[in-house]
mmCIF file with all atom_site columns, C-alpha atoms in Angstrom:
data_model
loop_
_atom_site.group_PDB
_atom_site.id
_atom_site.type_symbol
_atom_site.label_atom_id
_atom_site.label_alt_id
_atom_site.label_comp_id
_atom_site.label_asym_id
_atom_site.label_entity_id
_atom_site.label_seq_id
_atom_site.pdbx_PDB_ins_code
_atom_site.Cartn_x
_atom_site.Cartn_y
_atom_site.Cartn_z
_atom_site.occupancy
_atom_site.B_iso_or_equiv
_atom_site.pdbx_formal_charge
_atom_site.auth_seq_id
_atom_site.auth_comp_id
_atom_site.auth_asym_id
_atom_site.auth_atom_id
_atom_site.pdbx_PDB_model_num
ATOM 1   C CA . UNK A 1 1   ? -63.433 9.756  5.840   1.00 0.00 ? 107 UNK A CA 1
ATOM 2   C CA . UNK A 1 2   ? -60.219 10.145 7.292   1.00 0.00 ? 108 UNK A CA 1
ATOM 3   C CA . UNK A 1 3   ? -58.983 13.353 8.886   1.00 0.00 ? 109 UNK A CA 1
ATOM 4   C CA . UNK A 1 4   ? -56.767 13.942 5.748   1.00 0.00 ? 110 UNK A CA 1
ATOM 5   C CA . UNK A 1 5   ? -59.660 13.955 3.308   1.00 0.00 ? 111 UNK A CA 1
ATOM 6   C CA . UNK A 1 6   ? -61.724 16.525 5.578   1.00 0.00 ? 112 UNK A CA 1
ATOM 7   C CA . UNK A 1 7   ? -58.953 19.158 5.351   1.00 0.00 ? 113 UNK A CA 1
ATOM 8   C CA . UNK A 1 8   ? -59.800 22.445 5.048   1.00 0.00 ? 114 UNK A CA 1
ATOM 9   C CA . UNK A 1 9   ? -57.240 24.972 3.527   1.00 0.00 ? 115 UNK A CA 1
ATOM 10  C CA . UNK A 1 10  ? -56.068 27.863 5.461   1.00 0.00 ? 116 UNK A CA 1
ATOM 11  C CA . UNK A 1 11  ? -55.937 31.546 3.752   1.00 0.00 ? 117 UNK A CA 1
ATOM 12  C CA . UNK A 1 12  ? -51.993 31.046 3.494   1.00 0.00 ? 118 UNK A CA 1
ATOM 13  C CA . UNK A 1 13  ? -52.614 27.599 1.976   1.00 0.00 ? 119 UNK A CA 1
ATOM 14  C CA . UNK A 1 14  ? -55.050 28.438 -0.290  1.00 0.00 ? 120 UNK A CA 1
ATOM 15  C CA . UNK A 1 15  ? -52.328 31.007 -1.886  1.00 0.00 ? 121 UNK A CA 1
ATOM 16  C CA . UNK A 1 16  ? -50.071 28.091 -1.815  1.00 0.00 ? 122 UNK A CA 1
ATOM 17  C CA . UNK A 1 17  ? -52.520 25.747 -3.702  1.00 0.00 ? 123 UNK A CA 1
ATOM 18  C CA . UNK A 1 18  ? -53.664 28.554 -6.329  1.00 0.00 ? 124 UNK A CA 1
ATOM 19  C CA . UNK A 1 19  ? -50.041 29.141 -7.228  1.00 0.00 ? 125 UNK A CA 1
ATOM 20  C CA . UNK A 1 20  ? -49.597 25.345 -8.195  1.00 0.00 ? 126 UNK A CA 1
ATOM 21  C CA . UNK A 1 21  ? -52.977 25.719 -9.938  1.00 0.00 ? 127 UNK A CA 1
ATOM 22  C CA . UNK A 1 22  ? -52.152 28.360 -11.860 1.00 0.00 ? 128 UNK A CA 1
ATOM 23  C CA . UNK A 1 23  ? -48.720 26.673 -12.811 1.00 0.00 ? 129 UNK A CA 1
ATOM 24  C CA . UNK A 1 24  ? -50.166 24.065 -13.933 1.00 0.00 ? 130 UNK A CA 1
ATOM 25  C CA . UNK A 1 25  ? -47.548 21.195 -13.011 1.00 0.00 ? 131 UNK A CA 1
ATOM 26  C CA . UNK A 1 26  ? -45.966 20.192 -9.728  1.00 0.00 ? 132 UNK A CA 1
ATOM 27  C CA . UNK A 1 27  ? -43.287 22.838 -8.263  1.00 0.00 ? 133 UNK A CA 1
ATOM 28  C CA . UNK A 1 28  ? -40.920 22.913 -6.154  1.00 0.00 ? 134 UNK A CA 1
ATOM 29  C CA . UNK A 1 29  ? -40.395 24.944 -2.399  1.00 0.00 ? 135 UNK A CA 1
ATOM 30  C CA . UNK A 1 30  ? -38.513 27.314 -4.546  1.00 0.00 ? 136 UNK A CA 1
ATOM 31  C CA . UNK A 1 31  ? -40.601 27.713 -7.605  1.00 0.00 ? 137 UNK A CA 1
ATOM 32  C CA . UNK A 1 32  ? -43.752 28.537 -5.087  1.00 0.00 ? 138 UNK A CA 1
ATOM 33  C CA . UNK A 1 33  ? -41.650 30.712 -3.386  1.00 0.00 ? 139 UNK A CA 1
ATOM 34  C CA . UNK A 1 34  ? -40.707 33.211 -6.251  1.00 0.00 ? 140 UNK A CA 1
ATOM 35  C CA . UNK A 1 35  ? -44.923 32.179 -7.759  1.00 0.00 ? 141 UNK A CA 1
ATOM 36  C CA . UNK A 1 36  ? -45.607 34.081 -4.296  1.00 0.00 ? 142 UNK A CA 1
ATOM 37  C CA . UNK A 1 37  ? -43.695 36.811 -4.996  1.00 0.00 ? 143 UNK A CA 1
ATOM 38  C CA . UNK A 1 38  ? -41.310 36.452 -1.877  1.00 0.00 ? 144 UNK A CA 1
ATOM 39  C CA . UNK A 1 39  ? -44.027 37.707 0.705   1.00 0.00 ? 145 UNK A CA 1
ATOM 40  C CA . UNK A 1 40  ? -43.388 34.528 3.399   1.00 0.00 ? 146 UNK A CA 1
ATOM 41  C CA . UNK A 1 41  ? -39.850 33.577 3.659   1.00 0.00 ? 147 UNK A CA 1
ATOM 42  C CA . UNK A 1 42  ? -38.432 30.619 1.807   1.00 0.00 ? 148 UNK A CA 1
ATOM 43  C CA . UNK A 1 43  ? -38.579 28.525 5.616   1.00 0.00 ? 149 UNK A CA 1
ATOM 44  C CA . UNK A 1 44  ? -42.236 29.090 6.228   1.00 0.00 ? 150 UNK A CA 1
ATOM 45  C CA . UNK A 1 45  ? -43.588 28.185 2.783   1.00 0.00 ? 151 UNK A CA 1
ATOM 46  C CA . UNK A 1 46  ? -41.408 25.079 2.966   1.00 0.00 ? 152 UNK A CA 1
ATOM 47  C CA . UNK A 1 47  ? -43.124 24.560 6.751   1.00 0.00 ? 153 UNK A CA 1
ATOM 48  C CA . UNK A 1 48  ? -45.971 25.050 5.148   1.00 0.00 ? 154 UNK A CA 1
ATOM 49  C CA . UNK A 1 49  ? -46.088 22.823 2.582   1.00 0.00 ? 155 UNK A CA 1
ATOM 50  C CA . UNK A 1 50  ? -44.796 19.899 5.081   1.00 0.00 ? 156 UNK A CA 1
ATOM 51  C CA . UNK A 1 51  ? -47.879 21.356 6.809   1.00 0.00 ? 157 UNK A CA 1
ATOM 52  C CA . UNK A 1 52  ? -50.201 20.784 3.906   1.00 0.00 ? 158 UNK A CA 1
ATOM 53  C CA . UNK A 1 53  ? -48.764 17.238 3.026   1.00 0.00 ? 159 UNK A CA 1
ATOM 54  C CA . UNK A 1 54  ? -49.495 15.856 6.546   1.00 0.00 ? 160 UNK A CA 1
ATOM 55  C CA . UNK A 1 55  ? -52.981 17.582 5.930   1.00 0.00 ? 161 UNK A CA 1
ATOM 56  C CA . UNK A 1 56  ? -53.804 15.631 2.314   1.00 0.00 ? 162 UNK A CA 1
ATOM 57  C CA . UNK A 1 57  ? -53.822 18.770 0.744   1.00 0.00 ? 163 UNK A CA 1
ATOM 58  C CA . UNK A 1 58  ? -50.232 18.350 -1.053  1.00 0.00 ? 164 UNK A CA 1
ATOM 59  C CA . UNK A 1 59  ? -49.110 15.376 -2.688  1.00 0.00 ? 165 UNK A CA 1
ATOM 60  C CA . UNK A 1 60  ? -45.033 15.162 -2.063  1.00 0.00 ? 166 UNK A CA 1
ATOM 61  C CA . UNK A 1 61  ? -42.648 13.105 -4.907  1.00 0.00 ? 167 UNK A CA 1
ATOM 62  C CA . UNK A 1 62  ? -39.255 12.366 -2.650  1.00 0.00 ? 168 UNK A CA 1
ATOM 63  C CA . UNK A 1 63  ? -37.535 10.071 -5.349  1.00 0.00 ? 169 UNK A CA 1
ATOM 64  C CA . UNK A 1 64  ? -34.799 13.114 -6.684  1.00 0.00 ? 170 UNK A CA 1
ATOM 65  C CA . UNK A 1 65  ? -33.229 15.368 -3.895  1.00 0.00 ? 171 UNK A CA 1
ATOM 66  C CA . UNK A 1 66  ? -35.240 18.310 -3.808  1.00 0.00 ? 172 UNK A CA 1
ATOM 67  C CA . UNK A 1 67  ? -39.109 17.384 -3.389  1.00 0.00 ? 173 UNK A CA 1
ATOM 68  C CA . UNK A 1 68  ? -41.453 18.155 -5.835  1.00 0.00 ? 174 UNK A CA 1
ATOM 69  C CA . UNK A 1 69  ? -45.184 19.035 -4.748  1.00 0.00 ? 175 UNK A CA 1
ATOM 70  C CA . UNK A 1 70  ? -48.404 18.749 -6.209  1.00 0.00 ? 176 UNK A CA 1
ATOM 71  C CA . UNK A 1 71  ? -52.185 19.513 -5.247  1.00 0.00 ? 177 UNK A CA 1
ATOM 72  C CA . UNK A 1 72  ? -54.260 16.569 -3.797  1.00 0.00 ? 178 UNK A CA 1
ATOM 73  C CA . UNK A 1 73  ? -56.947 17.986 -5.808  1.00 0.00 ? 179 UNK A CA 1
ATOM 74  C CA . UNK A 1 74  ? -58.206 19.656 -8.731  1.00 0.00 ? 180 UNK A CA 1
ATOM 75  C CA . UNK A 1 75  ? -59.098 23.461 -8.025  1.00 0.00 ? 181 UNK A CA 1
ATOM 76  C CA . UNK A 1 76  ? -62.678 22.760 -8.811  1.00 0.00 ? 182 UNK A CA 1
ATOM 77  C CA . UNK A 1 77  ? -63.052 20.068 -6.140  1.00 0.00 ? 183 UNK A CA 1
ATOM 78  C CA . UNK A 1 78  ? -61.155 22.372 -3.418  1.00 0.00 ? 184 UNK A CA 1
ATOM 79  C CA . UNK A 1 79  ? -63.430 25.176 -4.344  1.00 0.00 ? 185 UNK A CA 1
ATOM 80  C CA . UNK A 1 80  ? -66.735 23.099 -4.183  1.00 0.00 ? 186 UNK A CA 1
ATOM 81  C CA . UNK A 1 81  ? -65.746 21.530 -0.826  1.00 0.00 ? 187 UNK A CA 1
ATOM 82  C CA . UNK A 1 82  ? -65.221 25.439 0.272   1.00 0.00 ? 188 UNK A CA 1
ATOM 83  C CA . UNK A 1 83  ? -68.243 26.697 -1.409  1.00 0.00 ? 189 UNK A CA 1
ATOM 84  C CA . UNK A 1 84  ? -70.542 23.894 0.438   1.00 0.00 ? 190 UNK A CA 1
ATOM 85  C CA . UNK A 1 85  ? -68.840 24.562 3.738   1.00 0.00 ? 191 UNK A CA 1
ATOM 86  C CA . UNK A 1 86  ? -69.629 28.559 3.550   1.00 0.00 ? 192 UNK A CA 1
ATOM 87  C CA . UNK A 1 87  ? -73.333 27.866 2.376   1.00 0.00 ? 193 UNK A CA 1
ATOM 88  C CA . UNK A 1 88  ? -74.138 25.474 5.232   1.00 0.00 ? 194 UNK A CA 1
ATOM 89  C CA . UNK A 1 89  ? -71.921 27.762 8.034   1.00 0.00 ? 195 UNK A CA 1
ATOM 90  C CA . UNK A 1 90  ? -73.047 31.324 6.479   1.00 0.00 ? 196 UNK A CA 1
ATOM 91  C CA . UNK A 1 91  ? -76.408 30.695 4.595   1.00 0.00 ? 197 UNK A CA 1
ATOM 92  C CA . UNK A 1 92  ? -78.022 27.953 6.482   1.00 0.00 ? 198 UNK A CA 1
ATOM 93  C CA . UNK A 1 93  ? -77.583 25.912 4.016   1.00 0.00 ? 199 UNK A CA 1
ATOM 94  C CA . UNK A 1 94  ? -79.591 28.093 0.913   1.00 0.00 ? 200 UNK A CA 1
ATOM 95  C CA . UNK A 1 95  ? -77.836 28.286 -2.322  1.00 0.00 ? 201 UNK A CA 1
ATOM 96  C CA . UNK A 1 96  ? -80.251 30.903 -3.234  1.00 0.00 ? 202 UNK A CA 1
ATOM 97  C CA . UNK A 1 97  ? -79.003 33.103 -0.487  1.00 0.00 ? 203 UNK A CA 1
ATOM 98  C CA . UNK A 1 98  ? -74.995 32.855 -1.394  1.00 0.00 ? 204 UNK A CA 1
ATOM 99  C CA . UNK A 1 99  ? -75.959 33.576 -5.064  1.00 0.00 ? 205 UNK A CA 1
ATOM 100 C CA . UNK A 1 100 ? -77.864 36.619 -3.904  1.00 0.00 ? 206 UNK A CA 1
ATOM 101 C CA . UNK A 1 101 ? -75.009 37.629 -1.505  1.00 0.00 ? 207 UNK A CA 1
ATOM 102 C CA . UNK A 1 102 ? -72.346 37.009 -4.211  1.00 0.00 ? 208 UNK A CA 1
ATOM 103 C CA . UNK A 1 103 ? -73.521 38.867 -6.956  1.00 0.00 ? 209 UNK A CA 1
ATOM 104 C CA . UNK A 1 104 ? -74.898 41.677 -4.887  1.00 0.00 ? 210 UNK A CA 1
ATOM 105 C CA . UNK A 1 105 ? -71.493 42.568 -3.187  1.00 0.00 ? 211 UNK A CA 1
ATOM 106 C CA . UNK A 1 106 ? -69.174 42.020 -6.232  1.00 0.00 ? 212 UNK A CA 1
ATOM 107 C CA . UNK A 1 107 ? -70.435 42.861 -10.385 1.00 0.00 ? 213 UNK A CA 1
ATOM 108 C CA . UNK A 1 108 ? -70.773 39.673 -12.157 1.00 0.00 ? 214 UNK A CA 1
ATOM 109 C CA . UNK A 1 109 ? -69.178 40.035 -15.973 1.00 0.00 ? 215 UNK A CA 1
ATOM 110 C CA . UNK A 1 110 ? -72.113 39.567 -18.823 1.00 0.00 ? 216 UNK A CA 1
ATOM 111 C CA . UNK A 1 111 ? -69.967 36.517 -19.850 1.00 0.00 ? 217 UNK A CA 1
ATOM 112 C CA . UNK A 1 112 ? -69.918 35.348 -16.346 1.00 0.00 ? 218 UNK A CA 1
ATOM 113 C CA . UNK A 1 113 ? -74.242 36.328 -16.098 1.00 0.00 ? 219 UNK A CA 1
ATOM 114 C CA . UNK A 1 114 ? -74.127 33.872 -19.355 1.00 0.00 ? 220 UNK A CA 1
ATOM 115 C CA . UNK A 1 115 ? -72.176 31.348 -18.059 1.00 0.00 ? 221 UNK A CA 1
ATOM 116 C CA . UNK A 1 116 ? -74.559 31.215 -14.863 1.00 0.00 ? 222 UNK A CA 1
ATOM 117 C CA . UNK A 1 117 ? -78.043 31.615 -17.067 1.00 0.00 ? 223 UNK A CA 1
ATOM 118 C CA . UNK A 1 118 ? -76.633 28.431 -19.123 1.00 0.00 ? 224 UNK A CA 1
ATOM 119 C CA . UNK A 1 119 ? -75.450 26.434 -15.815 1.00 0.00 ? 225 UNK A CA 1
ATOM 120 C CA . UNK A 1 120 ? -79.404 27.149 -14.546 1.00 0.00 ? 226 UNK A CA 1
ATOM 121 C CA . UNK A 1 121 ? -80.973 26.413 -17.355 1.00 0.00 ? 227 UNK A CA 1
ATOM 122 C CA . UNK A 1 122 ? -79.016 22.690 -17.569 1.00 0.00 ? 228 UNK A CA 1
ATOM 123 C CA . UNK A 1 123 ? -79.996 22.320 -14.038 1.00 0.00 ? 229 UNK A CA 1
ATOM 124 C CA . UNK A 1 124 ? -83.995 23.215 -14.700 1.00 0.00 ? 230 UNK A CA 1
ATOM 125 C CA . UNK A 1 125 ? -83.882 20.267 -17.137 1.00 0.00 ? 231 UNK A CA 1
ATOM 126 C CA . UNK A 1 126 ? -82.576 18.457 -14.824 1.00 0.00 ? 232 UNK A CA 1
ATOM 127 C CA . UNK A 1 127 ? -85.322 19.015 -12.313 1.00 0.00 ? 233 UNK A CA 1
ATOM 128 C CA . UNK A 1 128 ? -87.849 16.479 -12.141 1.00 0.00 ? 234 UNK A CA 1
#
């Protein structure tokens, strides 16, 4: 794997990559800029994005003047790679243990408990 593929996202470019997630189509400097609500200054998101492109986490289109940016990846596959990383650096490596830490420190939704019964119960058919 190449260095690119091993990126991790920072805090301020995880905001940057949620805000073209929750868009839903590739923006521009500008358009990420007002999604963000003007907290950074227009200069530093734009650094940052040049940032995140060299990093494989933004995919840049330079064909019309202003530069149009997308995420390298679905938010699923960004949040799995994070998820993995934080069980094996924070929970030696037990799932079991960043369940039990999740839902202890924040209240899980019954539609959320349901969506994580059905998600275990797939996987215990799964089991051998």
């Amino acid at each position: 794997m190449t260095a690119k593929t091993q990126a991790k996202p920072t805090e301020a470019e995880l905001q940057i990559l949620q805000a073209l997630w929750r868009r839903g189509r590739p923006s521009t400097v500008r358009e990420l800029h007002g999604e963000l609500g003007g907290r950074t200054g227009y200069t530093s998101v734009l650094k940052l994005m040049q940032i995140m492109t060299d990093k494989g986490l933004l995919l840049r289109d330079i064909r019309e003047r202003t530069h149009v940016y997308r995420a390298a990846q679905p938010e699923s596959h960004t949040q799995r790679k994070l998820a993995a990383d934080l069980i094996n650096k924070a929970f030696g490596g037990s799932a079991r243990k960043l369940i039990v830490a999740a839902l202890s420190s924040k209240r899980a939704s019954p539609a959320e408990l349901d969506e994580i019964r059905k998600l275990l119960d797939s996987m215990k058919g799964d089991a051998p």
